[in-house]
XYZ file of C-alpha atoms in Angstrom:
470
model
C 0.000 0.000 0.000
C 2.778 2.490 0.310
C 4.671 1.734 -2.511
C 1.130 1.731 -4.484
C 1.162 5.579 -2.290
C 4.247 7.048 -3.643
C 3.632 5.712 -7.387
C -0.432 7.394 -6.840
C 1.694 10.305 -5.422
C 4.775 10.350 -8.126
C 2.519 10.641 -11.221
C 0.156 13.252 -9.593
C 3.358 15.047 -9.110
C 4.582 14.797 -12.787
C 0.974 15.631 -14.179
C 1.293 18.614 -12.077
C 4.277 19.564 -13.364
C 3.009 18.968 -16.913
C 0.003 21.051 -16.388
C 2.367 24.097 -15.011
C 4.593 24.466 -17.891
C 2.003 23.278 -19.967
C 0.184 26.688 -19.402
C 3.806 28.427 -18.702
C 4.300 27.690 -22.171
C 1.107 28.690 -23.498
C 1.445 31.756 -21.842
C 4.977 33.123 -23.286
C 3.614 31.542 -26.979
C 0.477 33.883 -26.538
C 2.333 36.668 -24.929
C 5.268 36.495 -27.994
C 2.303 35.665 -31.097
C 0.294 38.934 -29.821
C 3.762 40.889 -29.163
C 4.476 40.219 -32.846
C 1.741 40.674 -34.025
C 1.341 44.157 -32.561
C 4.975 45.035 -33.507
C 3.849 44.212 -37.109
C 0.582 46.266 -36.792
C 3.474 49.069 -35.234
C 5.852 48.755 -38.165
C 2.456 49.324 -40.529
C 1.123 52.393 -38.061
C 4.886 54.506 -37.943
C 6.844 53.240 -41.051
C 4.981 51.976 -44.264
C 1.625 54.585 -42.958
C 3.820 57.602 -42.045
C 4.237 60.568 -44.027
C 6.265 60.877 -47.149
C 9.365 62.683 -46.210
C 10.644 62.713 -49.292
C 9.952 66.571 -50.551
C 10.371 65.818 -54.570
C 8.116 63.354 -53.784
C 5.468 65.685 -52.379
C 6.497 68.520 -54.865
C 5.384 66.375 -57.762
C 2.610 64.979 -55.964
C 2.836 61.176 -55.795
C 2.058 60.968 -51.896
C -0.960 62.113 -53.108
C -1.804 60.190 -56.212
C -2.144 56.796 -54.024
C -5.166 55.613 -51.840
C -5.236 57.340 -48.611
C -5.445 55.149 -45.239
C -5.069 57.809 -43.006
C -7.358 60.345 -43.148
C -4.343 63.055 -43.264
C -1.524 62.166 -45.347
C 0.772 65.187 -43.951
C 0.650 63.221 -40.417
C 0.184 59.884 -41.494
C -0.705 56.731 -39.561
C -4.564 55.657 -38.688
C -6.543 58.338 -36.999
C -7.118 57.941 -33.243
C -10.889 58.544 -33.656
C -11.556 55.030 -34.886
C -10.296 53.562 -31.662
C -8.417 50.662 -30.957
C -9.967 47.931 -33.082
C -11.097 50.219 -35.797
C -7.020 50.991 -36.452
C -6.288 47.498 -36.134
C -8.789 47.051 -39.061
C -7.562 49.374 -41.239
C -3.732 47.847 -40.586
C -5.210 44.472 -41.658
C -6.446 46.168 -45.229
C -3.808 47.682 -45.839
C -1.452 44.505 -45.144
C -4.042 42.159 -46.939
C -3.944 44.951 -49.955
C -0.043 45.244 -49.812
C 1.099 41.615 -49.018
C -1.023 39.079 -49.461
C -2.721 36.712 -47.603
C -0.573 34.179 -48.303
C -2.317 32.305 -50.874
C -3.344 33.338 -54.198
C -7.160 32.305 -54.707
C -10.110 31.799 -52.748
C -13.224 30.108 -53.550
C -16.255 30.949 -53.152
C -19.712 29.200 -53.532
C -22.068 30.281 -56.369
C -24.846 30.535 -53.981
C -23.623 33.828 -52.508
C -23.890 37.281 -53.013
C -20.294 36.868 -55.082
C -20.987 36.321 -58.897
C -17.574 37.184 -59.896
C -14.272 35.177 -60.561
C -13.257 32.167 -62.709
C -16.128 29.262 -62.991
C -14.886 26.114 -61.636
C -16.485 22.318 -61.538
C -19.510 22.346 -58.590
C -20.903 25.382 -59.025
C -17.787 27.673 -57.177
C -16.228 30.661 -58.082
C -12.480 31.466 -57.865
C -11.626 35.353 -57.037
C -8.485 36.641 -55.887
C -8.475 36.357 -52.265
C -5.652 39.542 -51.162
C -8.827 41.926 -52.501
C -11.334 40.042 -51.032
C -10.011 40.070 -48.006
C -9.152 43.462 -48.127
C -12.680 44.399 -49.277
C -14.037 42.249 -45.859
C -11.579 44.414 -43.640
C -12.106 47.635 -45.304
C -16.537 47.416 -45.418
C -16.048 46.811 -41.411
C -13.805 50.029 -40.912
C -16.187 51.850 -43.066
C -18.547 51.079 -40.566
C -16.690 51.833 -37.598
C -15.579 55.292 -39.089
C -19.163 55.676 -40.019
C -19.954 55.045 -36.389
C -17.891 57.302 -35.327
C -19.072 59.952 -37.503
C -22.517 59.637 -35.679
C -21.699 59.834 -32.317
C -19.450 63.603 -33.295
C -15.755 61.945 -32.677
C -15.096 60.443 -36.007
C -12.917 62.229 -38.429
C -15.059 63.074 -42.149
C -12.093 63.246 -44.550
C -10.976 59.678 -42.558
C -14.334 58.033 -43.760
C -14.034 59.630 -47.008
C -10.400 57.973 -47.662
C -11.711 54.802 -46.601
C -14.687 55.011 -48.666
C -12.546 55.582 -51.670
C -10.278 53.014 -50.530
C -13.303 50.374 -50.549
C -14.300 51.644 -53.872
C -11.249 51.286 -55.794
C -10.961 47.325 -54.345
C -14.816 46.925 -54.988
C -14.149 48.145 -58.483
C -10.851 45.842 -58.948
C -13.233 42.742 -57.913
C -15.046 42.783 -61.033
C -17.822 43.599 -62.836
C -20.520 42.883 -60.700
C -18.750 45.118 -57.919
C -19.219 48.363 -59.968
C -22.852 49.246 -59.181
C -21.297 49.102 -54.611
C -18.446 50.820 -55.664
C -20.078 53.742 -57.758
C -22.145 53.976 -54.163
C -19.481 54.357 -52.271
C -17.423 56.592 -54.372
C -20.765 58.403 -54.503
C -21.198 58.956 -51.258
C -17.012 59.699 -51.153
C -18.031 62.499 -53.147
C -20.614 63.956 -51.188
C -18.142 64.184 -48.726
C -15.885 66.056 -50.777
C -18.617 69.383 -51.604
C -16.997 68.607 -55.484
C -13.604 70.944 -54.902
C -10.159 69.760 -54.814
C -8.056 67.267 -56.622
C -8.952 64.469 -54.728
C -13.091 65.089 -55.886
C -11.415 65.274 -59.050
C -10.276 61.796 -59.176
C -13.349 60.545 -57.674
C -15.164 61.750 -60.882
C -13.248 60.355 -63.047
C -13.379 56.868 -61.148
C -17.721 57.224 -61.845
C -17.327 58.318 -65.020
C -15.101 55.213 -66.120
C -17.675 52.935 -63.463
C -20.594 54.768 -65.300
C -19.284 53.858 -68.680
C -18.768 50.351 -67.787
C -22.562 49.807 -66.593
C -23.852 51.348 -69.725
C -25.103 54.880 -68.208
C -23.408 57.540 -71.049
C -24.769 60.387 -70.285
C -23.642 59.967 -66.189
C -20.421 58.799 -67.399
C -20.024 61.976 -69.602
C -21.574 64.465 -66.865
C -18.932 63.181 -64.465
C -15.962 63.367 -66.574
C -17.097 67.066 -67.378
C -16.597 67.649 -63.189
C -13.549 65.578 -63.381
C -11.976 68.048 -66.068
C -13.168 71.084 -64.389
C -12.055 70.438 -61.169
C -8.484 69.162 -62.748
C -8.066 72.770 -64.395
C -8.597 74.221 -61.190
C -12.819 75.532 -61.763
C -15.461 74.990 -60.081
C -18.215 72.809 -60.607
C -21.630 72.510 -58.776
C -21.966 69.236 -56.608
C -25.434 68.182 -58.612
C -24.702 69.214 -61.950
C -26.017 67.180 -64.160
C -24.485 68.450 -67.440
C -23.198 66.386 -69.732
C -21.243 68.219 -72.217
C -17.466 68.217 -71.790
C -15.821 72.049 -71.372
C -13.721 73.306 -73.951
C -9.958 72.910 -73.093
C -8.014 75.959 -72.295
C -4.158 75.857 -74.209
C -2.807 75.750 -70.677
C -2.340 73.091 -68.977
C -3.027 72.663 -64.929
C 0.451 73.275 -62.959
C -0.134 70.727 -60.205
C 1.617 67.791 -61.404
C -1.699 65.538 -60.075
C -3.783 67.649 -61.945
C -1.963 67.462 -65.334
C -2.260 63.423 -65.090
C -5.732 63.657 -63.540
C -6.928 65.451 -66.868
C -4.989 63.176 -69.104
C -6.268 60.295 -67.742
C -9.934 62.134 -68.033
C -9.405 62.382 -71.859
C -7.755 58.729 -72.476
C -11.607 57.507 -70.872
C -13.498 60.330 -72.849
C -11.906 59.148 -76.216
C -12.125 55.668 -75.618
C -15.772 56.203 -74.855
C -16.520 58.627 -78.191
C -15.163 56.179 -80.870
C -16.404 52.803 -79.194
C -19.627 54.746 -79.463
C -19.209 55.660 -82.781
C -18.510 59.546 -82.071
C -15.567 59.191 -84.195
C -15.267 63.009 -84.777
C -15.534 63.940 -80.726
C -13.045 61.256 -80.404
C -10.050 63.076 -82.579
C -11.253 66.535 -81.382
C -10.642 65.005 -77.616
C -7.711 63.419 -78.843
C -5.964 65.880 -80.801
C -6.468 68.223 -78.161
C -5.234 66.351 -75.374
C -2.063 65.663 -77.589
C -2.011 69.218 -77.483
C -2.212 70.059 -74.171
C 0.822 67.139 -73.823
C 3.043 68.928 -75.629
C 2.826 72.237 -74.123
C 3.723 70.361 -70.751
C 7.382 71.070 -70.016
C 8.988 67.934 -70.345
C 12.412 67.520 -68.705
C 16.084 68.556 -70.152
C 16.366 64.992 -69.800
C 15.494 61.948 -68.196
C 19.054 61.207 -66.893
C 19.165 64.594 -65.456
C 15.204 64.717 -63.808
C 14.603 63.775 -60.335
C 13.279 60.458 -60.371
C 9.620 61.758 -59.141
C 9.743 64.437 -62.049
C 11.112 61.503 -64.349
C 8.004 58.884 -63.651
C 5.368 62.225 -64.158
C 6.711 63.137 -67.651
C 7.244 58.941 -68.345
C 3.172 58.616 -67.145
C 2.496 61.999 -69.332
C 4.147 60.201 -72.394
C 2.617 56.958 -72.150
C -1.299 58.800 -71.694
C 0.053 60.429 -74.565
C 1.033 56.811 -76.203
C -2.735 55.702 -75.525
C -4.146 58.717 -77.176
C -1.576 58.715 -80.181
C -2.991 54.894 -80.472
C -7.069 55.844 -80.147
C -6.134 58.916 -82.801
C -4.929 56.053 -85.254
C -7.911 54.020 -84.926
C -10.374 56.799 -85.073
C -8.473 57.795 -88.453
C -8.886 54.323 -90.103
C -12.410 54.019 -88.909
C -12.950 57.324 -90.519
C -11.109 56.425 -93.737
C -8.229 58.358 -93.868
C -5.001 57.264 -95.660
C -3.468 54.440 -93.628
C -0.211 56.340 -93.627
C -1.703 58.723 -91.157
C -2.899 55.892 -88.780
C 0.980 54.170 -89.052
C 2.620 57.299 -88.439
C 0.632 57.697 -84.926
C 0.923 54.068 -84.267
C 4.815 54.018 -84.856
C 4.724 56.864 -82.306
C 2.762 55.515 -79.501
C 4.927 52.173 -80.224
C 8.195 54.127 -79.567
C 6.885 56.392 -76.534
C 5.432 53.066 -75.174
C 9.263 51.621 -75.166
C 10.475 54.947 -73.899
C 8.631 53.933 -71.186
C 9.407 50.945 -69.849
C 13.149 51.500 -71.057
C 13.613 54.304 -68.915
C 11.920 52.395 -65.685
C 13.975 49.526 -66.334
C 17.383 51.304 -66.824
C 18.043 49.895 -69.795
C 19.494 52.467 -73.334
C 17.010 54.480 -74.569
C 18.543 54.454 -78.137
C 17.445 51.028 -78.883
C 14.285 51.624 -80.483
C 14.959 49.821 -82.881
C 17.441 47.031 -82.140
C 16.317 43.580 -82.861
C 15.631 41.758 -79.265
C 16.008 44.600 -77.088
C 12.399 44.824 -76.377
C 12.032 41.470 -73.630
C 14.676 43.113 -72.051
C 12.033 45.241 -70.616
C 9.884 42.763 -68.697
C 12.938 40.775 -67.443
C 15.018 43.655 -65.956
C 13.409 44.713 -62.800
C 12.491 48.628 -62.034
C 15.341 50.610 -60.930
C 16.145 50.965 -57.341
C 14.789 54.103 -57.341
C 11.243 53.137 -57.804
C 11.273 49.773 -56.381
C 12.663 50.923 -53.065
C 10.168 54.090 -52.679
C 6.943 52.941 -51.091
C 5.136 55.713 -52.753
C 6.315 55.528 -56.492
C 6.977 51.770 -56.008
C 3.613 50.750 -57.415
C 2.738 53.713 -59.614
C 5.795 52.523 -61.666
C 5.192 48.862 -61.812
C 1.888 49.716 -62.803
C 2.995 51.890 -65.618
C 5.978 49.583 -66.643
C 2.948 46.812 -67.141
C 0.643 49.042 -69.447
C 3.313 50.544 -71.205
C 4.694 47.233 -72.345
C 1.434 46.170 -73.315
C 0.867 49.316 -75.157
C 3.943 48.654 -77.141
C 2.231 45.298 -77.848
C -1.004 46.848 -79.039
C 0.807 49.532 -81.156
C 3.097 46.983 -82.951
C 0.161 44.769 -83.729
C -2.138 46.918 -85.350
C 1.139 47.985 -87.236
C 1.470 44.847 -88.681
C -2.473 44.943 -89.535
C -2.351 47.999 -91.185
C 0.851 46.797 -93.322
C -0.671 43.671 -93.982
C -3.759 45.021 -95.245
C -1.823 47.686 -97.628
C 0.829 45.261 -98.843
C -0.893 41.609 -98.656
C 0.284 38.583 -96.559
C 3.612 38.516 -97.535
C 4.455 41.718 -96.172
C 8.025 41.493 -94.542
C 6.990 44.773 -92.507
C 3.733 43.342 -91.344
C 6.120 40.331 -90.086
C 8.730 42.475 -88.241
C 5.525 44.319 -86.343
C 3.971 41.329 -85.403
C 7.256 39.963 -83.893
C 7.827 42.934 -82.063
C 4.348 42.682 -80.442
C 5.368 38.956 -79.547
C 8.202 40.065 -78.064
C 6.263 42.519 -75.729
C 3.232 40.677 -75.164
C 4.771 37.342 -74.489
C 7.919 35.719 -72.345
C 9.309 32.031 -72.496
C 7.703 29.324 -70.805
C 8.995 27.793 -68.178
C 10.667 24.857 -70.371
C 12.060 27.441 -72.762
C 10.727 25.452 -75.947
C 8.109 28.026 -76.154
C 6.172 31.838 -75.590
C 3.462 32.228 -73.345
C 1.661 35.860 -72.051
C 4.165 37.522 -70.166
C 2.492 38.741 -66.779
C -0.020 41.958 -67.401
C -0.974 40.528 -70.865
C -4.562 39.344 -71.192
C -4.584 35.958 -72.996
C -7.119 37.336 -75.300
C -4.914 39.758 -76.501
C -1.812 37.312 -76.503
C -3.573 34.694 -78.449
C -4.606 37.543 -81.204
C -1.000 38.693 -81.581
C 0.619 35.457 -81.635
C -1.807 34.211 -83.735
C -1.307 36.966 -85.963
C 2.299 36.504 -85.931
C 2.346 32.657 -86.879
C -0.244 33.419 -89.536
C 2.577 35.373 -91.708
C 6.202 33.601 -90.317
């Protein structure tokens, strides 16, 4: 019996012991997962959410060309007023919106309120799951910041940002996001009593959401405030006008409001010739050339700031864009096809300008046979890929303008096709150019595939294109 004691008494002992550390240990895991955690939500709040310090930054107005998490981007971090978990929130967006969630898809069942994504087998959708679950943290700190609008302590021009914030990632979801995100950019602008740059962009966002759901005339009345406001008039907040002012020969002088305005015009010309308004669409585009070239550019690009650099390399590829709508609106209108190559040839080169120039690679190699994949290879320079601000403004535009370089080469080869038959050696040369934009090697090298940023539609038209006259 007292052996049968100490044994009863022994393991008692150990369990004890295993219990103690047991919850000794759980304790320092907790205490070290929530300390990291809130060191990460810390490193969000005072480094990547703090203030551009940079001042050619801020004197050519990228820190404000961004989405705005803060409410105030001169002092930077989340605002107070949304309290503790309302902050925390708004981290999570931006970290979900930034970095990931560590996987690349989500799926979601056809029987709820999301219609949007890739079909798969069963019924399920596939979306991308960083912007959905960026869109799940950002519609809760609306409605905290909304809250705290109510009750007096909340901060408007915070609920504003984050408005526009869950607009543009409503809008990036697809298209059966774009009736909740014209709502909440509507009510962003109602917020904004139509003055300023940043009610500026917000009109041109419903104009473009406008077009897409088929309304014209709302989509035209808004890019009429959207070009006012950029040229620095003033526009009443329920004007319902739809005809577009006439442009001045000056163009803004706040760097945001010169790319504001182009960016108006590339939507307003796109939307008069795929509506058949073939004759608005060159006035628009003819005049926004115009208003391009009266821009001062830089001595040169080696000798520009890099902020001033990537606002006269986004000025030149709008101008790219327009150069390319110009030559379609002149072949749909029957003028000599000359007219339409010469535009194409230049939005081809300005398009390579482009992404040359972000990549750091010569820009005298217009024309140098295999140059061009050089482009999507070679990283962006340091310069842009180390500045938080500029960092995705530039790999945005290094994306379109390669694919812009793709379009322009292509219809190229169309148009030389067409004029000298299919065994046009020119329309060949275009057409391998555009491959060699539009497409990279697969990943057994016996092959092309679309490069990242090219839509397979469009790949599969240019390569097709290509093999059609090799």
């Amino acid at each position: 019996e007292e052996n049968f004691a100490k044994h009863t008494l022994f393991v008692l002992d150990v369990g004890r012991r295993f219990i103690k550390f047991s919850v000794i240990g759980l304790f320092i895991l907790g205490t070290t997962a929530a300390t990291a955690y809130e060191c990460l939500h810390q490193y969000v709040e005072h480094v990547e959410l703090a203030p551009e310090a940079d001042r050619d930054i801020c004197r050519w107005e990228w820190h404000l060309a961004n989405e705005h998490w803060t409410g105030d981007p001169l002092r930077g971090g989340t605002d107070p007023s949304l309290g503790f978990k309302g902050r925390h929130i708004v981290r999570a967006a931006w970290m979900a919106y930034n970095w990931g969630v560590g996987y690349s898809t989500a799926v979601v069942n056809s029987g709820t309120t999301h219609k949007e994504g890739l079909p798969g087998p069963g019924g399920i959708r596939v979306i991308d799951a960083a912007l959905q679950r960026t869109e799940d943290f950002l519609r809760s700190a609306v409605t905290i910041a909304q809250n705290k609008g109510i009750t007096g302590s909340g901060n408007p021009h915070t609920l504003t940002d984050l408005l526009i914030c869950h607009a543009s990632v409503l809008e990036r979801l697809g298209q059966s996001f774009q009736s909740e995100a014209k709502s909440q950019y509507e009510r962003a602008w109602s917020g904004l009593s139509a003055n300023g740059l940043n009610a500026a962009h917000v009109a041109l966002k419903l104009g473009n959401i406008n077009s897409r759901l088929g309304d014209a005339e709302m989509a035209l009345a808004w890019w009429s405030r959207a070009i006012l406001l950029s040229c620095g008039r003033q526009c009443q907040a329920n004007e319902n006008s739809t005809g577009v002012p006439a442009l001045s020969d000056k163009a803004p002088s706040s760097p945001l409001a010169q790319r504001t305005l182009m960016s108006t015009f590339v939507s307003l010309s796109a939307f008069y010739a795929t509506s058949g308004q073939l004759s608005n669409a060159q006035e628009v585009e003819e005049s926004a050339l115009n208003l391009i070239r009266s821009i001062q550019p830089p001595e040169s690009l080696a000798s520009a700031t890099p902020a001033q650099a990537l606002h006269a390399l986004y000025l030149l590829h709008r101008s790219s864009l327009l150069s390319i709508h110009l030559a379609e609106v002149l072949h749909a209108r029957k003028q000599p096809g000359i007219n339409s190559i010469q535009w194409l040839t230049a939005a081809a080169e300005s398009s390579e300008r482009v992404a040359y120039a972000l990549t750091g690679q010569p820009l005298d190699g217009f024309h140098k046979r295999g140059s061009e994949t050089q482009a999507w290879k070679t990283t962006l320079l340091a310069t842009y890929s180390k500045s938080r601000t500029m960092k995705k403004v530039a790999e945005g535009l290094l994306r379109d303008a390669s694919r812009t370089a793709a379009e322009a080469w292509n219809l190229m080869g169309v148009l030389h096709e067409a004029r000298e038959g299919p065994k046009s050696s020119k329309a060949l040369q275009c057409y391998e150019r555009a491959v060699e934009w539009a497409g990279t090697a697969s990943s057994d090298s016996t092959a092309q595939e679309a490069a990242s940023g090219t839509l397979e539609a469009d790949w599969n038209v240019i390569l097709s294109n290509y093999n059609r006259l090799k």
